[in-house]
Every structure is written in C-alpha cells, then in structure tokens.
Short mmCIF file of C-alpha atoms in Angstrom, two decimals:
data_model
loop_
_atom_site.label_atom_id
_atom_site.label_comp_id
_atom_site.label_asym_id
_atom_site.label_seq_id
_atom_site.Cartn_x
_atom_site.Cartn_y
_atom_site.Cartn_z
CA MET L 1 0.00 0.00 0.00
CA TYR L 2 1.32 3.43 -0.90
CA ASN L 3 2.20 6.10 1.64
CA TYR L 4 0.51 9.30 0.46
CA ASP L 5 2.70 11.65 2.49
CA GLU L 6 5.92 10.15 1.14
CA THR L 7 4.59 9.86 -2.41
CA THR L 8 3.64 13.55 -2.55
CA ALA L 9 6.66 14.80 -0.56
CA PHE L 10 8.09 16.39 -3.72
CA LEU L 11 5.36 19.06 -3.46
CA GLY L 12 6.77 20.39 -0.21
CA HIS L 13 4.60 21.43 2.72
CA TRP L 14 3.99 25.14 2.14
CA GLY L 15 3.89 25.99 -1.54
CA LEU L 16 1.31 28.14 -3.32
CA PHE L 17 -1.04 25.17 -3.65
CA GLN L 18 -1.06 24.46 0.08
CA GLN L 19 -1.40 28.15 0.92
CA ILE L 20 -4.52 28.49 -1.26
CA VAL L 21 -6.15 25.41 0.26
CA PHE L 22 -5.16 26.43 3.79
CA PHE L 23 -6.47 29.98 3.76
CA LEU L 24 -9.62 29.36 1.72
CA LEU L 25 -10.77 26.43 3.84
CA CYS L 26 -10.00 28.36 7.02
CA ALA L 27 -11.95 31.36 5.74
CA SER L 28 -14.96 29.14 5.03
CA THR L 29 -15.42 28.58 8.78
CA ILE L 30 -15.88 32.30 9.59
CA PRO L 31 -19.65 32.22 8.82
CA ASN L 32 -19.90 29.14 11.04
CA GLY L 33 -18.56 31.11 13.99
CA SER L 34 -21.07 33.89 13.40
CA GLY L 35 -24.02 31.65 12.60
CA VAL L 36 -23.83 28.80 15.10
CA LEU L 37 -24.15 31.06 18.16
CA SER L 38 -26.26 33.82 16.62
CA ILE L 39 -29.15 32.25 18.55
CA VAL L 40 -27.70 33.97 21.65
CA PHE L 41 -28.95 37.30 20.23
CA VAL L 42 -31.68 36.14 17.87
CA ALA L 43 -33.54 34.29 20.64
CA ASP L 44 -32.60 36.44 23.64
CA ILE L 45 -35.44 37.37 26.01
CA PRO L 46 -35.84 41.15 26.39
CA SER L 47 -37.43 42.63 29.48
CA HIS L 48 -41.19 42.55 29.14
CA HIS L 49 -44.48 42.88 30.98
CA CYS L 50 -48.18 42.79 30.16
CA MET L 51 -49.34 45.39 27.68
CA ILE L 52 -51.81 47.88 29.14
CA PRO L 53 -54.38 49.16 26.65
CA GLU L 54 -55.78 52.67 26.88
CA VAL L 55 -57.99 52.64 29.95
CA ASN L 56 -59.66 55.38 31.94
CA VAL L 57 -57.82 55.12 35.26
CA THR L 58 -55.74 57.53 37.31
CA GLN L 59 -51.97 57.75 36.98
CA ASP L 60 -51.58 56.21 40.44
CA TRP L 61 -53.30 53.04 39.27
CA LEU L 62 -51.38 52.99 35.98
CA ASN L 63 -48.13 53.01 37.96
CA VAL L 64 -49.07 49.91 39.99
CA ILE L 65 -51.24 47.94 37.59
CA ILE L 66 -48.29 45.56 36.96
CA PRO L 67 -47.51 43.59 40.17
CA ILE L 68 -44.02 43.66 41.68
CA LYS L 69 -42.32 40.29 42.18
CA VAL L 70 -39.01 39.28 43.74
CA VAL L 71 -36.76 37.32 41.34
CA ASN L 72 -33.29 36.22 42.49
CA GLY L 73 -33.45 38.64 45.38
CA LYS L 74 -34.37 41.61 43.17
CA GLN L 75 -37.70 43.35 42.66
CA GLU L 76 -38.99 43.56 39.11
CA LEU L 77 -42.27 43.93 37.25
CA SER L 78 -44.22 40.74 36.76
CA ARG L 79 -43.72 39.38 33.27
CA CYS L 80 -46.85 37.30 32.95
CA SER L 81 -49.62 38.89 35.03
CA ARG L 82 -51.36 42.15 35.84
CA TYR L 83 -54.20 43.25 38.09
CA ARG L 84 -57.61 42.76 36.49
CA LEU L 85 -58.48 45.83 34.43
CA ASP L 86 -62.18 45.85 35.28
CA VAL L 87 -61.40 45.79 39.02
CA VAL L 88 -58.79 48.52 38.68
CA ARG L 89 -61.18 50.62 36.60
CA ASN L 90 -63.90 50.40 39.26
CA LEU L 91 -61.51 51.21 42.12
CA SER L 92 -60.09 54.16 40.19
CA ALA L 93 -63.60 55.46 39.45
CA GLN L 94 -64.34 55.37 43.20
CA GLY L 95 -61.33 57.62 43.83
CA LEU L 96 -59.46 55.01 45.90
CA ILE L 97 -55.68 55.31 46.14
CA PRO L 98 -53.60 52.11 45.70
CA GLY L 99 -51.51 51.23 48.72
CA ARG L 100 -53.46 53.57 50.96
CA ASP L 101 -57.12 52.74 50.46
CA VAL L 102 -56.57 49.40 48.75
CA ASN L 103 -54.20 46.58 49.70
CA LEU L 104 -52.71 45.48 46.38
CA THR L 105 -52.00 41.93 47.59
CA ASP L 106 -55.76 41.38 47.89
CA LEU L 107 -56.46 42.23 44.25
CA GLU L 108 -57.16 39.51 41.71
CA GLN L 109 -54.65 39.10 38.89
CA GLU L 110 -55.03 38.00 35.25
CA GLY L 111 -52.74 37.00 32.41
CA CYS L 112 -51.49 39.20 29.59
CA VAL L 113 -54.69 39.01 27.55
CA HIS L 114 -53.69 42.01 25.42
CA GLY L 115 -50.17 40.79 24.73
CA TRP L 116 -46.82 42.06 26.01
CA SER L 117 -44.76 45.21 25.94
CA TYR L 118 -41.07 44.54 25.27
CA SER L 119 -38.12 46.69 26.22
CA ARG L 120 -36.06 48.06 23.35
CA ASP L 121 -33.14 49.18 25.47
CA ILE L 122 -30.90 46.44 24.00
CA TYR L 123 -32.73 44.93 21.01
CA GLN L 124 -35.19 46.33 18.53
CA SER L 125 -36.63 42.85 18.24
CA THR L 126 -35.83 39.17 18.73
CA ILE L 127 -37.85 36.10 17.80
CA VAL L 128 -39.11 36.15 21.40
CA SER L 129 -40.74 39.55 20.92
CA GLU L 130 -41.69 38.73 17.33
CA PHE L 131 -43.57 35.52 18.14
CA ASP L 132 -44.34 36.14 21.87
CA LEU L 133 -42.25 33.24 23.19
CA VAL L 134 -42.89 34.15 26.83
CA CYS L 135 -44.95 32.97 29.80
CA SER L 136 -46.93 29.89 28.72
CA GLU L 137 -44.95 29.82 25.44
CA GLN L 138 -41.55 30.33 27.05
CA TRP L 139 -40.62 26.66 26.58
CA LYS L 140 -40.28 27.43 22.89
CA GLN L 141 -37.33 29.75 23.52
CA PRO L 142 -34.81 27.07 24.66
CA PHE L 143 -36.50 24.51 22.40
CA THR L 144 -35.60 26.72 19.43
CA SER L 145 -31.92 26.13 20.17
CA THR L 146 -32.60 22.43 20.64
CA LEU L 147 -34.16 22.23 17.17
CA TYR L 148 -31.10 23.92 15.70
CA PHE L 149 -28.80 21.39 17.35
CA LEU L 150 -31.07 18.57 16.19
CA GLY L 151 -30.34 19.78 12.66
CA VAL L 152 -26.65 19.76 13.52
CA LEU L 153 -27.04 16.19 14.82
CA VAL L 154 -28.69 14.96 11.62
CA GLY L 155 -26.15 16.85 9.50
CA SER L 156 -23.26 15.32 11.44
CA PHE L 157 -24.53 11.82 10.77
CA PHE L 158 -25.36 12.09 7.07
CA SER L 159 -22.70 14.55 5.88
CA GLY L 160 -19.89 12.23 6.95
CA GLN L 161 -21.25 9.23 5.10
CA LEU L 162 -22.20 11.28 2.03
CA SER L 163 -18.72 12.79 1.97
CA ASP L 164 -17.05 9.38 2.15
CA ARG L 165 -19.26 8.13 -0.69
CA TYR L 166 -19.57 11.11 -3.06
CA GLY L 167 -16.51 13.16 -2.20
CA ARG L 168 -15.42 15.89 0.19
CA LYS L 169 -15.78 18.79 -2.22
CA PRO L 170 -19.41 18.28 -3.41
CA VAL L 171 -20.68 17.80 0.14
CA PHE L 172 -18.67 20.79 1.35
CA PHE L 173 -20.28 23.16 -1.15
CA ALA L 174 -23.74 21.60 -0.96
CA THR L 175 -23.87 22.04 2.81
CA MET L 176 -22.45 25.57 2.55
CA ALA L 177 -25.29 26.42 0.16
CA CYS L 178 -27.79 24.77 2.52
CA GLN L 179 -26.54 26.87 5.43
CA THR L 180 -26.72 30.13 3.44
CA ILE L 181 -30.10 29.55 1.78
CA PHE L 182 -31.98 28.47 4.90
CA THR L 183 -30.45 31.22 7.05
CA PHE L 184 -31.64 33.73 4.45
CA ALA L 185 -35.11 32.16 4.36
CA GLN L 186 -35.49 32.52 8.14
CA VAL L 187 -35.72 36.29 7.71
CA PHE L 188 -39.12 35.84 6.06
CA SER L 189 -40.56 33.39 8.60
CA PRO L 190 -44.23 34.23 9.31
CA THR L 191 -44.47 32.01 12.40
CA TRP L 192 -42.25 30.40 15.01
CA THR L 193 -42.97 26.97 13.50
CA VAL L 194 -41.68 27.98 10.08
CA PHE L 195 -38.66 29.68 11.65
CA SER L 196 -37.80 26.54 13.61
CA ILE L 197 -38.06 24.28 10.54
CA LEU L 198 -35.74 26.56 8.57
CA LEU L 199 -33.38 26.77 11.55
CA PHE L 200 -33.20 22.97 11.63
CA PHE L 201 -31.97 22.82 8.02
CA SER L 202 -29.58 25.72 8.61
CA GLY L 203 -27.97 23.70 11.43
CA LEU L 204 -27.81 20.68 9.15
CA GLY L 205 -25.80 22.64 6.60
CA GLN L 206 -23.60 24.35 9.16
CA ILE L 207 -22.03 21.21 10.63
CA GLY L 208 -21.76 19.48 7.26
CA ASN L 209 -19.83 22.44 5.90
CA TYR L 210 -17.48 22.54 8.89
CA ILE L 211 -16.71 18.81 9.02
CA SER L 212 -16.20 18.54 5.25
CA ALA L 213 -13.85 21.54 5.24
CA PHE L 214 -11.93 20.11 8.18
CA VAL L 215 -11.48 16.64 6.66
CA LEU L 216 -10.71 18.08 3.21
CA GLY L 217 -7.89 20.21 4.59
CA THR L 218 -6.62 17.41 6.83
CA GLU L 219 -6.29 15.06 3.85
CA ILE L 220 -4.77 17.54 1.38
CA LEU L 221 -2.24 19.15 3.72
CA THR L 222 0.68 17.24 5.19
CA GLY L 223 3.20 17.46 8.00
CA ASN L 224 3.18 20.38 10.40
CA VAL L 225 0.92 22.38 8.06
CA ARG L 226 -1.82 19.80 8.59
CA VAL L 227 -1.46 20.16 12.36
CA LEU L 228 -1.52 23.96 12.04
CA PHE L 229 -4.66 23.79 9.91
CA SER L 230 -6.61 21.36 12.07
CA SER L 231 -5.74 22.87 15.44
CA LEU L 232 -5.24 26.58 14.81
CA GLY L 233 -6.33 27.59 11.30
CA VAL L 234 -10.00 26.56 11.16
CA CYS L 235 -10.46 27.14 14.89
CA LEU L 236 -9.09 30.69 14.91
CA CYS L 237 -11.25 31.59 11.92
CA PHE L 238 -14.26 30.11 13.72
CA ALA L 239 -13.35 32.23 16.77
CA MET L 240 -12.95 35.24 14.51
CA GLY L 241 -16.48 34.78 13.23
CA TYR L 242 -17.66 34.26 16.82
CA MET L 243 -16.00 37.53 17.95
CA MET L 244 -17.55 39.37 15.00
CA LEU L 245 -21.01 38.23 16.09
CA PRO L 246 -21.46 40.64 19.05
CA LEU L 247 -20.14 43.49 16.89
CA MET L 248 -22.70 42.71 14.19
CA ALA L 249 -25.46 42.28 16.77
CA TYR L 250 -24.57 45.62 18.39
CA PHE L 251 -25.21 47.53 15.15
CA LEU L 252 -27.97 45.23 13.84
CA THR L 253 -30.29 45.05 16.85
CA ASP L 254 -33.16 43.61 14.78
CA TRP L 255 -33.00 39.81 14.50
CA LYS L 256 -33.93 39.85 10.82
CA SER L 257 -31.12 42.25 9.93
CA LEU L 258 -28.61 40.15 11.87
CA LEU L 259 -29.59 36.91 10.12
CA LEU L 260 -29.59 38.64 6.74
CA ALA L 261 -26.02 39.85 7.27
CA ILE L 262 -24.89 36.36 8.32
CA ALA L 263 -26.60 34.75 5.33
CA LEU L 264 -25.24 37.18 2.73
CA SER L 265 -21.67 36.59 3.92
CA GLY L 266 -22.03 33.00 2.69
CA LEU L 267 -22.38 34.22 -0.91
CA LEU L 268 -18.76 35.34 -0.83
CA TYR L 269 -17.63 31.71 -0.84
CA ILE L 270 -19.25 30.64 -4.14
CA PRO L 271 -16.04 31.31 -6.15
CA LEU L 272 -14.13 28.90 -3.91
CA TRP L 273 -15.41 26.02 -6.09
CA TRP L 274 -12.79 26.86 -8.73
CA PHE L 275 -9.91 27.05 -6.26
CA ILE L 276 -10.47 24.19 -3.80
CA PRO L 277 -9.73 20.71 -5.23
CA GLU L 278 -11.15 17.34 -4.28
CA SER L 279 -9.15 15.30 -1.79
CA PRO L 280 -6.57 13.18 -3.68
CA ARG L 281 -6.59 10.72 -0.78
CA TRP L 282 -10.32 10.17 -1.23
CA LEU L 283 -9.97 9.82 -5.01
CA LEU L 284 -7.30 7.18 -4.50
CA SER L 285 -9.48 5.31 -2.02
CA GLN L 286 -12.13 5.18 -4.76
CA GLY L 287 -9.68 3.95 -7.41
CA ARG L 288 -9.81 7.24 -9.36
CA VAL L 289 -6.05 7.42 -9.80
CA GLU L 290 -6.00 9.64 -12.91
CA GLU L 291 -8.05 12.35 -11.20
CA ALA L 292 -5.83 12.25 -8.13
CA GLU L 293 -2.70 12.53 -10.26
CA ALA L 294 -4.20 15.46 -12.19
CA ILE L 295 -4.71 17.36 -8.93
CA ILE L 296 -1.18 16.59 -7.76
CA ARG L 297 0.31 17.66 -11.10
CA ASN L 298 -1.64 20.91 -10.93
CA ALA L 299 -0.33 21.40 -7.39
CA ALA L 300 3.23 20.78 -8.59
CA LYS L 301 2.75 23.37 -11.31
CA LYS L 302 1.56 25.96 -8.77
CA ASN L 303 4.44 25.12 -6.46
CA LYS L 304 6.89 25.27 -9.38
CA VAL L 305 8.26 21.78 -8.82
CA GLU L 306 8.56 18.86 -11.22
CA ALA L 307 6.27 15.87 -10.67
CA PRO L 308 7.37 12.27 -11.41
CA GLN L 309 6.15 10.71 -14.63
CA ILE L 310 4.04 8.26 -12.61
CA ILE L 311 3.12 9.55 -9.18
CA PHE L 312 1.16 6.65 -7.68
CA GLN L 313 3.09 3.53 -8.67
CA ASN L 314 1.04 0.86 -6.94
CA TYR L 315 -2.21 1.47 -8.79
CA SER L 316 -3.35 -0.06 -12.04
CA ARG L 317 -4.86 2.54 -14.32
CA GLY L 318 -7.25 2.55 -17.21
CA GLU L 319 -9.07 -0.63 -16.14
CA LYS L 320 -12.84 -0.73 -16.00
CA LYS L 321 -14.19 -2.04 -12.76
CA THR L 322 -16.13 -5.24 -12.80
CA PRO L 323 -18.35 -6.46 -9.97
CA SER L 324 -15.47 -8.59 -8.72
CA THR L 325 -13.03 -5.67 -8.69
CA LYS L 326 -15.45 -3.02 -7.52
CA GLU L 327 -14.19 -0.86 -4.68
CA GLU L 328 -15.40 -2.06 -1.33
CA ARG L 329 -17.95 0.24 0.28
CA HIS L 330 -17.66 1.18 3.93
CA SER L 331 -20.33 2.38 6.32
CA VAL L 332 -20.84 3.42 9.90
CA PHE L 333 -21.04 -0.26 10.89
CA ASP L 334 -17.31 -0.60 10.22
CA LEU L 335 -16.77 1.61 13.27
CA ILE L 336 -18.07 -1.12 15.59
CA ARG L 337 -17.18 -4.26 13.63
CA SER L 338 -13.89 -5.10 15.37
CA SER L 339 -13.21 -4.85 19.10
CA ASN L 340 -10.30 -2.45 18.77
CA ILE L 341 -12.08 0.03 16.49
CA ARG L 342 -15.28 -0.35 18.53
CA ALA L 343 -13.51 0.58 21.78
CA THR L 344 -11.89 3.60 20.14
CA THR L 345 -15.23 4.72 18.70
CA LEU L 346 -17.13 4.39 21.99
CA ILE L 347 -14.51 6.35 23.94
CA LEU L 348 -14.38 9.08 21.33
CA CYS L 349 -18.18 9.35 21.26
CA MET L 350 -18.24 9.91 25.02
CA VAL L 351 -15.42 12.44 24.85
CA TRP L 352 -17.07 14.36 22.01
CA PHE L 353 -20.37 14.37 23.92
CA THR L 354 -18.65 15.91 26.97
CA ILE L 355 -16.75 18.49 24.96
CA VAL L 356 -19.81 19.70 23.06
CA ILE L 357 -22.12 19.90 26.08
CA GLY L 358 -19.39 21.77 27.98
CA TYR L 359 -18.51 24.13 25.15
CA TYR L 360 -22.04 25.08 24.15
CA GLY L 361 -23.33 25.07 27.71
CA LEU L 362 -20.77 27.66 28.77
CA SER L 363 -21.19 29.61 25.52
CA LEU L 364 -24.97 29.90 25.80
CA ASN L 365 -24.58 30.83 29.47
CA SER L 366 -22.32 33.77 28.60
CA SER L 367 -25.14 36.24 29.33
CA GLN L 368 -24.47 35.59 33.03
CA LEU L 369 -20.99 37.09 32.81
CA SER L 370 -22.13 40.73 32.77
CA ALA L 371 -25.23 42.86 32.33
CA ASP L 372 -24.23 43.66 28.75
CA PRO L 373 -24.82 40.64 26.44
CA TYR L 374 -22.47 42.03 23.78
CA ILE L 375 -19.54 42.23 26.19
CA SER L 376 -20.42 38.81 27.61
CA CYS L 377 -20.44 37.22 24.18
CA PHE L 378 -17.15 38.84 23.21
CA ILE L 379 -15.43 37.64 26.41
CA SER L 380 -16.70 34.11 25.80
CA ALA L 381 -15.40 34.26 22.21
CA ALA L 382 -12.06 35.88 23.05
CA VAL L 383 -11.16 33.21 25.62
CA GLU L 384 -11.18 30.67 22.78
CA VAL L 385 -8.16 32.29 21.09
CA PRO L 386 -5.60 31.22 23.75
CA GLY L 387 -7.37 27.85 23.84
CA TYR L 388 -6.78 27.28 20.14
CA ILE L 389 -3.18 28.49 20.35
CA SER L 390 -2.57 26.09 23.24
CA SER L 391 -4.07 23.21 21.28
CA TRP L 392 -1.83 23.96 18.30
CA LEU L 393 1.28 23.99 20.48
CA ALA L 394 0.20 20.77 22.20
CA LEU L 395 -0.49 19.01 18.88
CA GLN L 396 2.81 20.27 17.51
CA TYR L 397 5.08 19.12 20.31
CA PHE L 398 3.28 16.73 22.66
CA PRO L 399 1.60 13.30 22.38
CA ARG L 400 -2.13 13.45 21.74
CA ARG L 401 -3.28 11.28 24.61
CA PRO L 402 -1.87 13.08 27.68
CA SER L 403 -2.28 16.60 26.27
CA THR L 404 -5.97 16.13 25.37
CA SER L 405 -6.63 14.46 28.72
CA CYS L 406 -4.99 17.30 30.67
CA ALA L 407 -7.00 19.96 28.81
CA MET L 408 -10.23 18.10 29.54
CA LEU L 409 -9.28 17.64 33.19
CA LEU L 410 -8.58 21.36 33.54
CA GLY L 411 -12.02 22.21 32.18
CA GLY L 412 -13.81 19.78 34.50
CA VAL L 413 -11.96 20.63 37.71
CA SER L 414 -12.35 24.39 37.15
CA LEU L 415 -16.13 24.04 37.08
CA PHE L 416 -16.09 21.95 40.26
CA PHE L 417 -14.36 24.77 42.14
CA ILE L 418 -17.08 27.33 41.30
CA GLN L 419 -19.30 26.06 44.10
CA LEU L 420 -16.51 26.82 46.62
CA VAL L 421 -16.29 30.51 45.70
CA PRO L 422 -17.80 32.92 48.28
CA GLU L 423 -20.84 34.95 47.18
CA ASN L 424 -18.91 38.21 47.54
CA LEU L 425 -16.35 37.16 44.89
CA PRO L 426 -18.41 36.87 41.67
CA GLU L 427 -15.38 37.83 39.57
CA LEU L 428 -13.60 34.66 40.72
CA SER L 429 -16.60 32.57 39.65
CA VAL L 430 -16.50 34.18 36.21
CA ALA L 431 -12.75 33.52 35.98
CA LEU L 432 -13.22 29.84 36.86
CA GLU L 433 -16.05 29.51 34.34
CA MET L 434 -13.87 31.04 31.64
CA LEU L 435 -11.01 28.73 32.66
CA GLY L 436 -13.43 25.85 32.18
CA LYS L 437 -14.38 27.27 28.76
CA TYR L 438 -10.67 27.47 27.93
CA GLY L 439 -10.19 23.79 28.87
CA PHE L 440 -13.17 22.58 26.85
CA THR L 441 -12.18 24.75 23.87
CA THR L 442 -8.62 23.45 23.90
CA SER L 443 -9.71 19.82 24.09
CA ALA L 444 -12.35 20.39 21.38
CA SER L 445 -9.72 21.63 18.97
CA MET L 446 -7.40 18.72 19.72
CA ILE L 447 -10.07 16.02 19.58
CA PHE L 448 -10.94 16.96 15.98
CA ALA L 449 -7.34 16.42 14.89
CA TYR L 450 -6.92 13.37 17.13
CA THR L 451 -10.01 11.67 15.68
CA ALA L 452 -8.94 12.35 12.09
CA GLU L 453 -5.52 10.83 12.80
CA LEU L 454 -6.90 7.63 14.33
CA TYR L 455 -9.18 6.54 11.46
CA PRO L 456 -8.23 5.51 7.89
CA THR L 457 -9.15 7.50 4.79
CA VAL L 458 -12.04 5.17 3.88
CA LEU L 459 -13.68 5.84 7.27
CA ARG L 460 -12.28 9.20 8.34
CA ASN L 461 -15.25 11.39 7.44
CA THR L 462 -17.76 8.75 8.57
CA ALA L 463 -15.98 8.45 11.92
CA THR L 464 -15.73 12.21 12.41
CA GLY L 465 -19.37 12.64 11.44
CA THR L 466 -20.51 9.81 13.72
CA CYS L 467 -18.65 11.21 16.73
CA ALA L 468 -20.03 14.64 15.97
CA THR L 469 -23.52 13.14 15.70
CA PHE L 470 -23.28 11.53 19.11
CA SER L 471 -21.89 14.73 20.60
CA ARG L 472 -24.85 16.71 19.28
CA VAL L 473 -27.12 14.77 21.59
CA GLY L 474 -25.38 16.81 24.27
CA SER L 475 -25.90 20.07 22.40
CA CYS L 476 -29.62 19.30 22.09
CA ILE L 477 -30.03 19.21 25.88
CA VAL L 478 -27.68 22.14 26.52
CA PRO L 479 -30.41 24.83 26.26
CA PHE L 480 -32.16 23.25 29.25
CA LEU L 481 -29.00 22.41 31.26
CA PHE L 482 -28.60 25.70 33.12
CA GLN L 483 -32.29 25.76 33.98
CA LEU L 484 -31.43 23.03 36.51
CA ARG L 485 -30.08 25.78 38.75
CA VAL L 486 -33.64 26.30 40.02
CA TYR L 487 -33.11 23.05 41.97
CA PHE L 488 -29.52 23.75 43.03
CA LYS L 489 -27.51 26.75 41.91
CA TYR L 490 -24.33 24.81 41.13
CA LEU L 491 -25.90 21.64 39.71
CA PRO L 492 -25.06 22.48 36.03
CA TYR L 493 -21.40 23.04 36.94
CA ILE L 494 -21.26 19.79 38.93
CA ILE L 495 -22.68 17.85 35.96
CA LEU L 496 -20.25 19.42 33.49
CA GLY L 497 -17.31 18.98 35.87
CA THR L 498 -18.09 15.29 36.43
CA LEU L 499 -18.35 14.62 32.71
CA GLY L 500 -15.06 16.44 32.13
CA VAL L 501 -13.11 14.44 34.74
CA VAL L 502 -14.52 11.07 33.60
CA SER L 503 -13.75 11.84 29.94
CA ALA L 504 -10.23 12.98 30.83
CA PHE L 505 -9.44 9.53 32.22
CA ALA L 506 -11.20 7.76 29.33
CA ILE L 507 -8.92 9.50 26.82
CA LEU L 508 -5.94 7.69 28.35
CA PHE L 509 -7.29 4.41 26.91
CA LEU L 510 -7.08 5.63 23.29
CA PRO L 511 -4.23 4.71 20.90
CA GLU L 512 -1.49 7.28 20.37
CA SER L 513 -1.15 8.90 16.92
CA PHE L 514 1.57 11.50 17.51
CA GLY L 515 4.29 11.43 14.85
CA ARG L 516 2.62 8.71 12.78
CA PRO L 517 1.26 8.97 9.21
CA LEU L 518 -2.48 8.98 8.60
CA PRO L 519 -3.73 5.40 8.10
CA GLU L 520 -5.12 4.75 4.63
CA THR L 521 -6.84 1.40 5.23
CA ILE L 522 -8.68 -0.37 8.04
CA GLN L 523 -5.83 -2.89 8.18
CA GLN L 524 -3.37 -0.10 8.97
CA MET L 525 -5.63 1.10 11.78
CA HIS L 526 -5.68 -2.43 13.19
CA LYS L 527 -1.88 -2.39 13.34
CA ARG L 528 -1.95 0.67 15.57
CA GLU L 529 -1.37 0.30 19.30
CA ARG L 530 -4.44 -1.40 20.77
CA VAL L 531 -6.74 0.28 23.26
CA LYS L 532 -5.68 -0.82 26.71
CA CYS L 533 -5.45 0.36 30.29
CA PRO L 534 -2.65 2.98 30.47
CA CYS L 535 -1.62 1.69 33.90
CA ILE L 536 -1.00 -1.87 32.67
CA THR L 537 1.84 -2.91 30.39
CA ARG L 538 1.30 -6.27 28.72
CA LYS L 539 4.31 -8.51 28.62
CA GLY L 540 5.38 -9.63 25.24
CA THR L 541 3.92 -6.71 23.35
CA PRO L 542 6.45 -6.15 20.58
CA GLU L 543 7.57 -2.52 20.52
CA PRO L 544 9.03 -2.85 16.98
CA VAL L 545 5.45 -3.02 15.63
CA VAL L 546 4.97 0.62 16.51
CA ILE L 547 8.29 1.57 14.97
CA LEU L 548 7.57 -0.28 11.75
CA GLU L 549 4.11 1.27 11.56
CA SER L 550 5.56 4.75 11.79
CA GLN L 551 7.76 3.94 8.79
CA LEU L 552 4.96 2.77 6.52
#
C-alpha cells in the first residue's frame, strides 16, 4: 500500500497550492462562527411585561397595575400577570388610592390578555418579541436552540457518510449552500414553527460544511501544516467569526437584519469552487487514480516543482471495474465491527459528547458574565483564542493522549471549584467559568485532529461525522442544562465537571497517533497500538510493531 505523504513529498509542505487550500478552507469557517451562536442574540429574552391598553384610570393606578415580584433577590415587574383591568377601573372610578385605600395583595390578577410590551433598550426585536415566546410559550425559547442542534445532529450523521461516498468537495459546497439559503429564508418566517423548521436545516448545513472543510484540509495538507490547519487555522477563523457576532449584533439590533447579514456573507464563498480541489486521498481510495494525479500535477505546477512521470506507482490505471473488482464500500457499521475500532469509537463518542455539552453550555450561558450581552459574548469568544493556540502547540510538540486528557481535566476541575467561591467574589466565579471554557475549547480543537488521525481514509469522514452526531445529543439538551439551577444553583457546573473528569481519564485508553502517518486502510488502523489500560503494560507486546508502523 502506498504512503501518500511520502509519495507527494516532492510538493513540499507550504507551496502556493497548500497556501490556497489552507487559507480558503480556514476562511470558510468564519460564517460558522457567526451563525452557530447567533441564537444567543436572535432568541434572547428582552425585558417585558403585560401590555396595558388605553384605559380610563388615574396615573396612580397605571403606575401599579403591573404587580411587583421578587426574582433572584431583586424586585422587578411581573412578566406574565397584571391586576384585572375591570377591578382597577372600578376602584379608580371610586377615587381610591392604591396602597393607601386598597391593599394590592388582595387584588385579583389575570394573564397578559392584550399581549406584552417589550423593552427596546438592547434589542429592537428578537424572535421572542416577534412571536411572543414568553410565559406559557416560554418553553419554545430554549427549544428553538434544541431544534437547531437537532439539525446539527442529523447533518453530522449524514454529511460524513455522504462525503465518504460522493466526495469531500461536493458535500462541502452543498452544505455551505444549505446553510446560506436556509439562514436567508429565516428572515421571512411568518411564524415560530416555520422559523424553527428553517433553523433545523440551517444547522444541518452548518455542521456538514465545517466537518467537510476540516477533513478536506486534513487530507490535502501534510506534516506540520496539517497540524496547524486542524488545530489553529480553522479554529481561529471560527473564533474570529464568533467575535464578529457581538459586533454585528450591536449595530444590527433587529434579529432579521442580523440573520440577513450572516446569510449574505455565505455568498462570498461561491467562487471557492474553482480554487479548492477534491481530496486526492479520497480519489485514490475510490480507485480514481488519474483524477488524483491530475490534482497533484496541478499542485506541482503551482508550487513550481517537477512531478514524477508516474506519481502513484502501486495502482493499475485505465481498467474498467467489474463487480469482482469493484471498490469495497464502507459504512458506519465498520466503526463497531472489530473490538479495537469499537472501543476507540465508543470512547471518542463519550469524549465528544462531553466536549460539546461543555462548550455550548458555557457559551450559551455567557449572558451571566455581565449585564451587557455584547460584552459577555465577546469575552466568551475571546477566551477561545488562547485555547486554540494552546491546542496547536500541544499538537505540535506533545503526544495526543496526555495533552488532550490534561485539557479536559482542567475544564472539568475548574467548574467543580465554582461552588466553593464565596458569594462576595463573583469575579472569581467568572474567571473559573472562563477557565473551564478554555479547557473545553482546547480539548475540542485537539479532539478533531486526534479523531482524524486515528481513522483511515475510507472511514475518516464517517468516523468524524458519527462522533459529531453523538456529541450533538449533548448540544440538544444544553439549552435546558442551566435551567437546573432552580433546583440547586451549582448543579449544572457539577454535571459538566463530572463529565469532564470522567472523559479525561477515558482519553488515556485511546491509541497514540503523535508522529505517525495517517492510516489509509482499516488494516493499517488495526496495526496501531491497541486500546488498553494505560496503567497496565502487557508482557510480550512487541515494541518494533509501533516503529515499523511509523515507517509505513
């Protein structure tokens, strides 16, 4: 079996061809950063109370017609009730003064039968004010995010398999178009139901675009450039889009304008079709040797190097496939067919689940950091930058297994300590929460690269998509996670911390991939170091196997 990295070594690692692929694929993730967490602003709940129609009552009664309630130790206007208008009208007509002649606690209350009045101090409108997702309909607000992540879940599952079957490039652009078109269509949603359906398909396209771009770059680029791309390039561009989100939301305070700006940015990436090639690794795995060689020769021309007369020696060319020679198809079932691959897949699924629920849980909870949601969102986004830089350095110089485990452990333990912080030190709680976000962000960046390095080309996108699918189960329950604080204030942090610590130890059971070439076949993956307890060294395990594998 050929070694792709050695066969294409004549191209170099950082020629014009690699630079084009690197920067264009990285840039394609900027709309993902803006779009995936735009729900923080699009579905935020502005201050509101019952609307009071024009009614003939005195100013004294108008000032108190909305009851005062205590929420989290603070007094605020009731959001879902008011004193009955007919009763207030009669008392006002009698000349009675509220609080002096009438005890307000004895008055009967009613719901917001005339609708709600929403504050415009921060937003001109959100989908909450547009579709009245408050009071009895308030469950729809977190459920909106859940529907988005359900779309991400479905997209994670199908995009990986479609990409392994039909190619990285077609799925990459198809899902990018899906993300752009359905985000644009949301602007014209007449009801919450229509908005949610369109949001579901937008999420489906978003994750498919990201995973396809990630795998495409991982397979085209080689050496340290591949590590730089997978750990720092795409992640920093995602963070860049994330940091641009609060800036866009600050100037576009209407939810429709914000979504329109995010959708239109996707149109800028249409010309990328003529600059981003298909993955030669994938073409070779499908037996399409001539197409793979054409891409490599074009790359050599751009890099101004001379390509060999025959690049891929070990492939027969020009032969029509018969049923007996037809390329073997692989599916998600190959991920659980053998014990070694099955153990790796199950551990990775659990780790991905923990990372996603931790990352999105802390991201969606960013409104708790300060009274200004724009500043809160920017802080949450900015803390990802050192996380991605740390992951790049770790992937560059340290083994995957201990570095990923340590990052996960840092995230989990930091959240555990929040419950020990005194009430008079809220800044320390915020710092620990952001340290937890840093740990989950760092491990998230590394686990993408780690997963891609463990699986062979014929299963790489399917494996990445399957792990992402399982992880999105966590993202679907994230919108409701921090509502558990009504039972115990620190319960969400305890749950996230426990998951982080358990996953940190589970990572130690994975094979190591540091310094080894990407496997091309399932047989090469089988030759990798088997999943075993890191505390136990089996006698008789031949070390030369690992050395020989690294030289394939």
